[in-house]
Coordinates of C-alpha atoms in Angstrom, one line a residue:
M225 CA -9.8 -22.0 35.5
R226 CA -9.6 -25.6 34.3
T227 CA -11.1 -24.7 30.9
A228 CA -8.5 -21.9 30.5
L229 CA -5.6 -24.2 31.4
C230 CA -6.9 -26.9 29.0
A231 CA -7.3 -24.4 26.1
V232 CA -3.8 -23.1 26.6
A233 CA -2.4 -26.6 26.9
F234 CA -3.9 -27.8 23.6
G235 CA -2.8 -24.6 21.7
H236 CA -6.3 -23.1 21.3
V237 CA -6.7 -19.3 21.4
L238 CA -8.8 -18.2 24.4
P239 CA -11.8 -16.0 23.8
A240 CA -11.3 -12.3 24.3
A241 CA -11.9 -11.0 27.8
A242 CA -13.7 -7.7 28.4
E243 CA -12.0 -4.8 30.1
R244 CA -14.3 -2.0 31.3
V245 CA -13.2 1.3 29.9
G246 CA -16.0 3.4 31.3
E247 CA -19.7 3.9 31.7
V248 CA -22.3 6.6 31.8
D249 CA -25.7 6.7 33.6
T250 CA -28.7 7.1 31.4
V251 CA -31.6 6.7 33.9
F252 CA -31.5 7.2 37.6
K253 CA -33.0 4.3 39.6
L254 CA -33.9 4.9 43.3
I255 CA -33.4 1.2 44.1
G256 CA -30.6 -0.7 42.5
P257 CA -28.0 0.4 40.0
D258 CA -28.8 3.0 37.4
H259 CA -29.4 2.1 33.7
K260 CA -26.1 2.7 31.9
I261 CA -24.2 2.6 28.7
V262 CA -21.0 0.7 29.2
V263 CA -17.9 0.7 27.0
D264 CA -15.6 -2.4 27.1
A265 CA -12.3 -3.1 25.3
Y266 CA -11.5 -6.5 23.8
D267 CA -8.1 -7.4 22.6
D268 CA -8.5 -9.8 19.7
P269 CA -7.0 -13.1 20.9
G270 CA -6.1 -14.2 17.4
V271 CA -4.7 -11.0 16.1
R272 CA -2.0 -9.1 18.1
G273 CA -2.3 -5.3 17.8
V274 CA -6.1 -5.0 17.4
T275 CA -8.5 -3.9 20.1
C276 CA -12.3 -3.7 19.7
Y277 CA -14.4 -1.2 21.7
V278 CA -18.0 -2.2 22.3
S279 CA -20.7 0.1 23.8
R280 CA -24.0 -1.3 24.9
A281 CA -26.9 -0.7 27.2
K282 CA -26.8 -2.2 30.7
T283 CA -30.2 -2.5 32.5
G284 CA -30.2 -1.4 36.2
G285 CA -32.8 -1.4 38.8
I286 CA -33.5 -4.3 41.1
K287 CA -33.5 -6.9 38.3
G288 CA -30.3 -5.5 36.8
G289 CA -28.6 -5.5 40.2
L290 CA -29.5 -9.2 40.7
G291 CA -28.5 -10.1 37.2
L292 CA -32.1 -11.0 36.2
A293 CA -32.7 -8.1 33.7
E294 CA -32.6 -8.5 29.9
D295 CA -30.3 -5.9 28.3
K296 CA -31.3 -4.3 25.1
A297 CA -30.1 -5.9 21.9
E298 CA -28.3 -2.7 20.7
A299 CA -24.6 -2.4 20.6
S300 CA -21.9 -0.4 18.7
I301 CA -18.4 -1.5 17.8
A302 CA -15.2 0.2 16.8
C303 CA -12.0 -1.8 16.3
R304 CA -8.6 -0.1 15.9
Q305 CA -5.0 -1.0 15.4
T306 CA -3.4 -0.4 18.8
G307 CA 0.0 -1.8 18.1
P308 CA 1.9 -3.7 15.4
I309 CA -0.4 -6.3 13.8
S310 CA 0.8 -9.9 13.9
F311 CA -0.7 -13.3 13.7
P312 CA 0.5 -16.0 16.2
K313 CA -1.0 -18.6 13.9
P314 CA -3.4 -18.8 10.9
I315 CA -6.9 -17.6 11.7
P316 CA -10.3 -18.9 10.4
R317 CA -12.1 -17.0 7.7
E318 CA -14.9 -16.4 10.3
D319 CA -14.6 -16.8 14.1
E320 CA -16.5 -15.8 17.2
M321 CA -14.1 -13.6 19.1
Y322 CA -16.4 -13.0 22.1
S323 CA -19.8 -13.7 23.5
E324 CA -21.6 -12.6 26.7
R325 CA -24.9 -13.4 28.2
I326 CA -27.2 -10.3 28.2
S327 CA -30.3 -12.0 29.7
L328 CA -30.8 -14.6 32.3
I329 CA -30.8 -17.6 29.9
F330 CA -31.5 -17.1 26.2
K331 CA -29.9 -13.9 24.9
K332 CA -26.2 -13.3 24.0
L333 CA -24.1 -10.4 22.6
R334 CA -21.6 -11.7 20.1
V335 CA -18.6 -10.3 18.4
V336 CA -17.5 -12.1 15.2
R337 CA -14.3 -11.6 13.2
M338 CA -14.4 -12.1 9.5
V339 CA -11.5 -11.9 7.0
D340 CA -11.9 -10.1 3.7
A341 CA -8.8 -11.7 2.1
P342 CA -8.8 -9.9 -1.3
R343 CA -8.6 -6.5 0.6
N344 CA -6.4 -7.8 3.5
T345 CA -8.9 -6.5 5.9
L346 CA -10.4 -7.7 9.2
I347 CA -14.1 -7.2 9.6
Y348 CA -15.7 -7.2 13.1
L349 CA -19.5 -7.6 13.5
T350 CA -21.4 -7.3 16.8
Y351 CA -25.0 -8.5 17.2
S352 CA -27.3 -10.3 19.6
D353 CA -29.0 -13.5 19.3
R354 CA -31.7 -15.4 21.1
V355 CA -32.7 -19.1 21.2
I356 CA -36.1 -18.3 19.6
E357 CA -35.6 -14.9 17.8
G358 CA -32.5 -12.8 17.4
S359 CA -32.3 -9.2 16.6
P360 CA -31.3 -7.8 13.2
Q361 CA -29.7 -4.8 14.9
N362 CA -25.9 -5.0 14.4
S363 CA -22.8 -2.9 14.1
L364 CA -19.8 -3.4 11.9
T365 CA -16.2 -2.1 11.7
A366 CA -13.1 -2.9 9.7
V367 CA -9.4 -2.8 10.3
A368 CA -7.2 -2.8 7.1
V369 CA -4.0 -4.7 7.5
D370 CA -0.9 -3.5 5.7
R371 CA -0.3 -5.4 2.5
G372 CA 3.2 -6.3 3.8
T373 CA 1.5 -8.4 6.5
P374 CA -0.8 -10.8 4.6
I375 CA -3.5 -12.4 6.8
P376 CA -2.7 -16.1 7.3
L377 CA -5.9 -18.2 6.9
E378 CA -6.5 -21.6 8.3
K379 CA -6.7 -24.3 5.6

């Protein structure tokens, strides 16, 4: 809570928070939760009116139930305009919008926003990384912004 309050107090944009949209079971586990595919929504904290939907595998079983399992490094992303697009302040050309731990210590799922300024388009990339070796598996989506609303970039 203190970090969130400090971030707001100093004018920083807080990282996106996940909101679970739904999930489907993929493998029944007798003990512990089933293996699943989960779908989460993330409102871009730097761009009003854009929401990203990320689907990914969630490992179940005993280890998954205890938070000790390592989830697969596979995810898919689709970002859409969900309202009028506006920018509370200039945004960086590249910025990590969200990251979540998908193993006990070393592996993270990341969502990065990039700006394609000549085309006035926001690009969103999801991938996983690891301290020793990341995964080249990734997913990409784009949201074109109306030319009447130029994307303000940080200097």
